[in-house]
Structures are given as structure tokens and as C-alpha cells.
PDB file of C-alpha atoms in Angstrom:
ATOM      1  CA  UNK F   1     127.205  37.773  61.544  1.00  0.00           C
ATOM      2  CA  UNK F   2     127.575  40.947  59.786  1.00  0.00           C
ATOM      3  CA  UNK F   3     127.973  44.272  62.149  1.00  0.00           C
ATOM      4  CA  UNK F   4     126.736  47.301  60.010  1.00  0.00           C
ATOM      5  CA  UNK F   5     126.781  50.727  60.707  1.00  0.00           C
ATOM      6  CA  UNK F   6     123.247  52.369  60.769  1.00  0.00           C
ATOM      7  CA  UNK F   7     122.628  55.784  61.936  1.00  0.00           C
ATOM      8  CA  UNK F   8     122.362  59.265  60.141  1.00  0.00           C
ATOM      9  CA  UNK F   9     125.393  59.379  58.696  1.00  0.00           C
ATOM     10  CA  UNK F  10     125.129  56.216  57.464  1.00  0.00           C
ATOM     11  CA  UNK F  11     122.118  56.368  56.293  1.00  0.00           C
ATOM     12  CA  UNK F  12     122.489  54.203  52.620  1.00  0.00           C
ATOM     13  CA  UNK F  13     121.924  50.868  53.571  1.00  0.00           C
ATOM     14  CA  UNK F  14     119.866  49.111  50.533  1.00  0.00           C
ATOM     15  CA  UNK F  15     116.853  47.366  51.559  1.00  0.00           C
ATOM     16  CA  UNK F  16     117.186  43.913  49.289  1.00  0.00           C
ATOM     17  CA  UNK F  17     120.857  44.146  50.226  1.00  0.00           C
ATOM     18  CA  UNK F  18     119.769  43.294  53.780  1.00  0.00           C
ATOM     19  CA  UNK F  19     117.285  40.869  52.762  1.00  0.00           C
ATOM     20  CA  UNK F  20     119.178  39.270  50.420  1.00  0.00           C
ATOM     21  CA  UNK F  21     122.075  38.729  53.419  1.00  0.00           C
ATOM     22  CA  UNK F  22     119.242  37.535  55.965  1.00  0.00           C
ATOM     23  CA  UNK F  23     117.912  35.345  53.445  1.00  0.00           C
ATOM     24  CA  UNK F  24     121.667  33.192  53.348  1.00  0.00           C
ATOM     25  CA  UNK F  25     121.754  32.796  56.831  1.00  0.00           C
ATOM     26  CA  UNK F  26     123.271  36.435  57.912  1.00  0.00           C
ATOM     27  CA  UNK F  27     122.371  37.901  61.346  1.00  0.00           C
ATOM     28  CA  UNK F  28     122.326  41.517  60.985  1.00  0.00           C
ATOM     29  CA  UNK F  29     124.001  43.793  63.632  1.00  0.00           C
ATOM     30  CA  UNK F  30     123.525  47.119  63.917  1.00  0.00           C
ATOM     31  CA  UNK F  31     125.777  49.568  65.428  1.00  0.00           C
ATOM     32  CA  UNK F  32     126.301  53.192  65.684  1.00  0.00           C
ATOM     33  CA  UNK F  33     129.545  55.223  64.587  1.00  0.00           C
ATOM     34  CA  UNK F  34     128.007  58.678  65.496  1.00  0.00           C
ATOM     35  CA  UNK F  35     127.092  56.901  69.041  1.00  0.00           C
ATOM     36  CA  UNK F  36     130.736  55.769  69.413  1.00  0.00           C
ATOM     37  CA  UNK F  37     129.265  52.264  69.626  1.00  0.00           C
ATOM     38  CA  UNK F  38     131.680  49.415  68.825  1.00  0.00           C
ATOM     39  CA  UNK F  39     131.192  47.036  66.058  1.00  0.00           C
ATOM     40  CA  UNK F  40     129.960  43.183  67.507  1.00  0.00           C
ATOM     41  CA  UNK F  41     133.342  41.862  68.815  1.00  0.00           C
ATOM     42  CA  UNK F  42     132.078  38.523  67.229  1.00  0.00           C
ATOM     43  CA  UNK F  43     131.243  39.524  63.373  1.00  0.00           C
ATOM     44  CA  UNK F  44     132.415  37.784  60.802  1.00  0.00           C
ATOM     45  CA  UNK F  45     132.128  40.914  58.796  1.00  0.00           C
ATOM     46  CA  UNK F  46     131.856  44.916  58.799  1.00  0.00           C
ATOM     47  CA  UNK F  47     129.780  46.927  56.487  1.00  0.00           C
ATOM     48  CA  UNK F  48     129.802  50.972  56.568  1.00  0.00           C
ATOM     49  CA  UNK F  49     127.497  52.103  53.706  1.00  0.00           C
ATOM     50  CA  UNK F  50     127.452  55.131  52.434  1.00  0.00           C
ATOM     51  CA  UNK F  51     125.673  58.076  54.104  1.00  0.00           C
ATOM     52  CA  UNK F  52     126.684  61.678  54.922  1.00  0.00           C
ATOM     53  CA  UNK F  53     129.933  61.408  57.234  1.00  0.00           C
ATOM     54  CA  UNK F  54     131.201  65.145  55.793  1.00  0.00           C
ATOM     55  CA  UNK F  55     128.334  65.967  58.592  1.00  0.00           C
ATOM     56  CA  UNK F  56     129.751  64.669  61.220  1.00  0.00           C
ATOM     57  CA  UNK F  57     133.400  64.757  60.793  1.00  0.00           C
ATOM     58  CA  UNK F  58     133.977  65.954  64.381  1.00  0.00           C
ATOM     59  CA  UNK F  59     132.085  63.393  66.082  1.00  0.00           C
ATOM     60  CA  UNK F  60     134.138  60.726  63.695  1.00  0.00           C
ATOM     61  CA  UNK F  61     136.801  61.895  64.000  1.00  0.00           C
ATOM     62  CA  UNK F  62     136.462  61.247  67.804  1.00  0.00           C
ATOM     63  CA  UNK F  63     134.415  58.086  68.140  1.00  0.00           C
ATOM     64  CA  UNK F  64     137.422  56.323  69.623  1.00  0.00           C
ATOM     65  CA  UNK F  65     135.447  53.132  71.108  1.00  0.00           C
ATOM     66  CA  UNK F  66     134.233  52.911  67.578  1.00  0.00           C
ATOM     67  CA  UNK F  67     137.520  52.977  66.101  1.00  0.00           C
ATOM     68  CA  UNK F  68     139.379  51.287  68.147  1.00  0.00           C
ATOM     69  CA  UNK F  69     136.660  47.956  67.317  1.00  0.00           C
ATOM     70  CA  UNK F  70     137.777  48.238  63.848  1.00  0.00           C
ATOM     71  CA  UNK F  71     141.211  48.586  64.053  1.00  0.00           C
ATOM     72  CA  UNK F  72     141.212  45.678  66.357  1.00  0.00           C
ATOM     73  CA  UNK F  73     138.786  43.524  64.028  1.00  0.00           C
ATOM     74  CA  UNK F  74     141.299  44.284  60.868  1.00  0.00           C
ATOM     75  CA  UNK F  75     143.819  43.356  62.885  1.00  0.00           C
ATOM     76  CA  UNK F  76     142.460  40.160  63.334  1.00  0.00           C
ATOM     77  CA  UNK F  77     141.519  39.981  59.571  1.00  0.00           C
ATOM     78  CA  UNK F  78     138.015  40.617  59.678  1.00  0.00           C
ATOM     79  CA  UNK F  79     136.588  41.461  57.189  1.00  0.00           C
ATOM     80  CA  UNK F  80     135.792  44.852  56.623  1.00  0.00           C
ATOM     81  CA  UNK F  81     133.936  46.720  53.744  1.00  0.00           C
ATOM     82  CA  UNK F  82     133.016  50.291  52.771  1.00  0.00           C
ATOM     83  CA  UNK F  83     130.912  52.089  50.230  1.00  0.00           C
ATOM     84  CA  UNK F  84     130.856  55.826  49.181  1.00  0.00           C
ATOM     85  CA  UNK F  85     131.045  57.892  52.737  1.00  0.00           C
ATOM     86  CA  UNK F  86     131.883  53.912  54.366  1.00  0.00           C
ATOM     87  CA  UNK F  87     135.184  54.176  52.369  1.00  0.00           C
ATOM     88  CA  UNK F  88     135.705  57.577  52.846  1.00  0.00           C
ATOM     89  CA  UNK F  89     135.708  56.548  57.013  1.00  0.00           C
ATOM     90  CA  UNK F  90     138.103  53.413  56.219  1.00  0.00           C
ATOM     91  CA  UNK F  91     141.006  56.332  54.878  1.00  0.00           C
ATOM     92  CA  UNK F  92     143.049  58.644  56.674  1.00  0.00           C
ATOM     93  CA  UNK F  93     141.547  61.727  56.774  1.00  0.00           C
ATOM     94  CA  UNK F  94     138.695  63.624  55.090  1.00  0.00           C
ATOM     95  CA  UNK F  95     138.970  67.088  54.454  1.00  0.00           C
ATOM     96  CA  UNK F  96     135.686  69.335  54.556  1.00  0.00           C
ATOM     97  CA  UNK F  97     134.713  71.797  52.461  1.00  0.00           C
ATOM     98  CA  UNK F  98     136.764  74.628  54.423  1.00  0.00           C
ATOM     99  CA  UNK F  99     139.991  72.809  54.265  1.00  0.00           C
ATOM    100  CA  UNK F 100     140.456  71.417  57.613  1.00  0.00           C
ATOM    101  CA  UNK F 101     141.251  68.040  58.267  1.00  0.00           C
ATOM    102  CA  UNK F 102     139.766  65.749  60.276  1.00  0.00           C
ATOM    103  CA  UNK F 103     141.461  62.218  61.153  1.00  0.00           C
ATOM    104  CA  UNK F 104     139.504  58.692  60.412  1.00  0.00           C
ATOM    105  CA  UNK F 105     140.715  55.338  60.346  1.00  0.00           C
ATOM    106  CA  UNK F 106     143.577  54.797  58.332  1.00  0.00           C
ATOM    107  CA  UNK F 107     142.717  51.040  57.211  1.00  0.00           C
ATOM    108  CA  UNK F 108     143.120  52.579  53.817  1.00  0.00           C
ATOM    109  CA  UNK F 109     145.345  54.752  52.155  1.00  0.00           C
ATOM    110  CA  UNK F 110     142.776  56.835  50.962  1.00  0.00           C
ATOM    111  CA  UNK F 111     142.127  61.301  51.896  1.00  0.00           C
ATOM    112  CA  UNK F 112     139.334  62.701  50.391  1.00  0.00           C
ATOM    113  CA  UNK F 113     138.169  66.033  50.267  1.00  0.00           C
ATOM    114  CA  UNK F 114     135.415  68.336  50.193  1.00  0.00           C
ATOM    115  CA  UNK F 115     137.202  71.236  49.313  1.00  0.00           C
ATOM    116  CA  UNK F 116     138.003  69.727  46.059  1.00  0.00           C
ATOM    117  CA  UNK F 117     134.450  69.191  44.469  1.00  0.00           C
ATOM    118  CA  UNK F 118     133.704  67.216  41.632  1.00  0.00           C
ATOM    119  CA  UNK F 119     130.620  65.413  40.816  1.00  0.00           C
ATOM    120  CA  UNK F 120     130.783  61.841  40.077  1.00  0.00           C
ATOM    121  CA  UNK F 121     127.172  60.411  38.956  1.00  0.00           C
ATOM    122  CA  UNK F 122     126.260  57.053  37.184  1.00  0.00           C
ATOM    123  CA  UNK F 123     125.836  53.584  36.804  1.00  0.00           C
ATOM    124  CA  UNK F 124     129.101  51.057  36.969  1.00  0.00           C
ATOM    125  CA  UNK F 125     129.727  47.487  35.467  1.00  0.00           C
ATOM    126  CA  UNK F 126     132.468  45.987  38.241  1.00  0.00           C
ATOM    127  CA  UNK F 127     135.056  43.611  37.833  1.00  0.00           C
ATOM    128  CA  UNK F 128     136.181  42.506  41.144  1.00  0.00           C
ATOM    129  CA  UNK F 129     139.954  42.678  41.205  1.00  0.00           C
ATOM    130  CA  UNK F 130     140.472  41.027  44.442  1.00  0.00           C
ATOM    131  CA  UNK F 131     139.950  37.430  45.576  1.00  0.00           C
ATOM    132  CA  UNK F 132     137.174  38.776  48.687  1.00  0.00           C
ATOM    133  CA  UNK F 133     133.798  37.848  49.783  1.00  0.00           C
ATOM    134  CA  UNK F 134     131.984  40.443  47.111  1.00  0.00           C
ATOM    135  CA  UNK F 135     130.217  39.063  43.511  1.00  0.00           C
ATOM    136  CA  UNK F 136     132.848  39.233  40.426  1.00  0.00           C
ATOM    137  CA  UNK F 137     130.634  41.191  38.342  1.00  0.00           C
ATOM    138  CA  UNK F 138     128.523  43.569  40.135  1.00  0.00           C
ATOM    139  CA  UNK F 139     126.691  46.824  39.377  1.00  0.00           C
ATOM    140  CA  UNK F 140     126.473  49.704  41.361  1.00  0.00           C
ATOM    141  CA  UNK F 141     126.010  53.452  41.097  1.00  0.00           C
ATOM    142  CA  UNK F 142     128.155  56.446  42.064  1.00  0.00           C
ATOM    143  CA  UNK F 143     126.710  59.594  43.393  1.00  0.00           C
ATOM    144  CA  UNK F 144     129.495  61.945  45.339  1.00  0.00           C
ATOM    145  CA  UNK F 145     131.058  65.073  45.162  1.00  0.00           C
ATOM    146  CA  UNK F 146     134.416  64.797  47.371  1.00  0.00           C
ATOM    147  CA  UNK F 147     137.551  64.153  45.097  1.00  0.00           C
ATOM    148  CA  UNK F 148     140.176  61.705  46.453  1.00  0.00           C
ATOM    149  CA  UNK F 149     143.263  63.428  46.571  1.00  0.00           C
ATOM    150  CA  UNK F 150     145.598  60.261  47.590  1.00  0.00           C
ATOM    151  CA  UNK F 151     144.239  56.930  46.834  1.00  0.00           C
ATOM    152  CA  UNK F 152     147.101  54.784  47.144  1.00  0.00           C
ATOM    153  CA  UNK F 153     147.320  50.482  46.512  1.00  0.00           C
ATOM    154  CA  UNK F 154     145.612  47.667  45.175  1.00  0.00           C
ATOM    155  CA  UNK F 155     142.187  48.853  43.235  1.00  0.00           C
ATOM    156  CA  UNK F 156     139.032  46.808  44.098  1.00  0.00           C
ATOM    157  CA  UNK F 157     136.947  47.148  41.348  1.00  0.00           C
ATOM    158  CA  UNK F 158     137.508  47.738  37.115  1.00  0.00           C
ATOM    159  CA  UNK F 159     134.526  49.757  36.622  1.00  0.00           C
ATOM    160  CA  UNK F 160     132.479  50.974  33.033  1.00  0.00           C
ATOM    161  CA  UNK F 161     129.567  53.031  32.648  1.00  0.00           C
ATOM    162  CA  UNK F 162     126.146  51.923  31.511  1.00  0.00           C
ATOM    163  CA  UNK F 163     127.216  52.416  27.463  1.00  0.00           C
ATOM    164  CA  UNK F 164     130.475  50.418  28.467  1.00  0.00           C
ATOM    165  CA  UNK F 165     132.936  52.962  28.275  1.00  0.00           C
ATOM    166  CA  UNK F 166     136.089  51.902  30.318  1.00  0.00           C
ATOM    167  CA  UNK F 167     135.887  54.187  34.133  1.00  0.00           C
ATOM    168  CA  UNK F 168     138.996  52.425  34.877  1.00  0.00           C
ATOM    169  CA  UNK F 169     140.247  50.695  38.494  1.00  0.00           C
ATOM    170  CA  UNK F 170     137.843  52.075  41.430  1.00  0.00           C
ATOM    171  CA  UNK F 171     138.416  51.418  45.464  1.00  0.00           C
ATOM    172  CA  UNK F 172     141.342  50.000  47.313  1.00  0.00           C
ATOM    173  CA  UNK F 173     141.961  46.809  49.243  1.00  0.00           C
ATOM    174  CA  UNK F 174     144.220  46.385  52.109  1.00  0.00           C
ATOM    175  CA  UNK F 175     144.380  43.164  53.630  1.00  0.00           C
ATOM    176  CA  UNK F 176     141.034  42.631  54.741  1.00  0.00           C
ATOM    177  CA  UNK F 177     139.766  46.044  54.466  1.00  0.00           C
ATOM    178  CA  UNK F 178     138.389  47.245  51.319  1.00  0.00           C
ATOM    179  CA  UNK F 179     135.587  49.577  49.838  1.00  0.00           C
ATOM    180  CA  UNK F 180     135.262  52.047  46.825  1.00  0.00           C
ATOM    181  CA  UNK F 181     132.871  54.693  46.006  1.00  0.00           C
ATOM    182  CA  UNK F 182     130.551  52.487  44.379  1.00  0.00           C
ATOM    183  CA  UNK F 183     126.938  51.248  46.136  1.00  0.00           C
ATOM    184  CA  UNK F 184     126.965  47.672  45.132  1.00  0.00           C
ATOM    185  CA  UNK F 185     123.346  47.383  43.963  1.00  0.00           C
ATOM    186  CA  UNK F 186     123.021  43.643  42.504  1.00  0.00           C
ATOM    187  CA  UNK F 187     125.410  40.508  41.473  1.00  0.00           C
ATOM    188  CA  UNK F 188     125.988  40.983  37.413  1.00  0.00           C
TER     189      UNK F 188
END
């Protein structure tokens, strides 16, 4: 049972990702941050994909049924797992483009910001670094602008381009949160 979030902002959930899990077994769960819906009380795992949070950092930022179903689900160890604007979410605050802050989770020791733009485009070899429910070798591709100005603990990923050249350690993992910037796109 895998509760993932699915509205517009976030909007990048990969088609054959979703297959792929239904054809294991998974039962798929949608729910809706930006509707303050909870997560299923009963998943065995959280996804937040990527999307476009930065446009919606108000509503986020108060979706408090929503966050209070995953901080009570990492509390209980669930697994949870975020990708681009997904990890962004799992941090402590995003900053948008102006400068202001705007609280999120805090599952992660992660702020990112808008302010501080800096493009971040390509393909990435990962190593998983982490003994989690994810493939060891992956690829994936990162597309985002936002800079993240504390991203503090244990990495997730070793990542390298498409010509091998060494990106060094990507994401963070606390407990049984984790996520990166990277959208996971097959097993290596």
C-alpha cells in the first residue's frame, strides 16, 4: 500500500513507475497535499514526487491534516520518500523567490530556496548509500532551479552524470524519511 501525493503541485508522478509498483502487488493511494488530505493511515509507504510546490507554498505551508499524517507515519517508521519538489516538502522550510520563508515538514534537515537560483539539469548514475526499499543502482534525471542552502546528514544517493563524471553524494536520509532531487527513472 503505497499513499502518493497527486495533485498540481505534485504533478511528476512517472507513468511505468506506477505500473511497475501495481504490477508487484502495490495498491496505489492517492492523496492530496494542496487539499490538506491525509496520507492512508494504513500505507506501508509515502511517495511525494516532484511537481511545483514553490506554487503553493502558502497552502503547504498550512495543510496541517496533511502534515500532521506524515509526521505521525515517520514516527511510526513508515516509510517515507521524496523526489525533487517531494524532498523539498520533507525539509524545513523553502524559501521563494522573494525571500520569505515558508515552514514544511521538517523530516529532513534540508531549506531550499528560490531566491538562490541555480539550474541543475541532467542525467544521474545512483549509488544507493542507504540500506532502504529503493534499487542500488538507479538512474534518474535532475531538472530544478532552487539551491539548497542547508542540507544537513546522511546522503542518499552517490550520483555521476551520463559521461561518468563523479556529481558527488545527493539527498538525505533520516530514519525512515528520505528523498533527493533526483526522479528515479529505472533500476540500473
Amino acid at each position: 500500500r503505497i499513499a502518493v501525493a497527486m495533485d498540481e503541485g505534485f504533478a511528476f508522478c512517472y507513468r511505468h513507475v506506477m505500473e511497475s509498483w501495481q504490477r508487484q502487488g502495490a495498491e496505489i493511494l492517492p492523496f492530496s497535499p494542496l487539499a490538506d488530505e491525509a496520507a492512508d493511515a494504513n500505507a506501508d509507504m509515502i511517495y511525494l514526487p516532484g511537481g511545483y510546490p514553490e506554487l503553493y507554498l502558502n497552502t503547504l505551508a498550512n495543510a496541517k491534516t496533511m502534515q500532521a499524517s506524515l509526521i505521525k507515519a515517520a514516527a511510526k517508521q513508515v516509510h517515507i520518500y521524496g523526489e525533487c519538489g517531494g524532498y523539498m516538502v520533507l525539509g524545513k522550510q523553502i524559501i521563494d523567490e522573494n525571500g520569505q520563508s515558508f515552514p514544511m515538514l521538517g523530516l529532513l534537515d534540508l531549506t531550499t530556496s528560490f531566491a538562490k537560483r541555480s539550474l541543475h539539469l541532467g542525467y544521474r548514475k545512483l549509488s544507493l548509500l542507504a540500506p532502504l526499499p529503493l534499487p542500488d543502482q538507479a538512474y534518474g534525471h535532475e531538472f530544478h532551479y532552487t539551491t539548497a542552502i542547508t542540507e544537513t546528514g546522511q546522503p542518499l544517493f552517490h550520483a555521476a552524470d551520463r559521461n561518468g563524471t563523479d556529481c558527488g553524494k545527493i539527498g538525505l536520509v533520516n530514519g525512515s524519511v528520505y528523498g533527493s532531487y533526483a526522479h528515479l527513472i529505472a533500476a540500473a
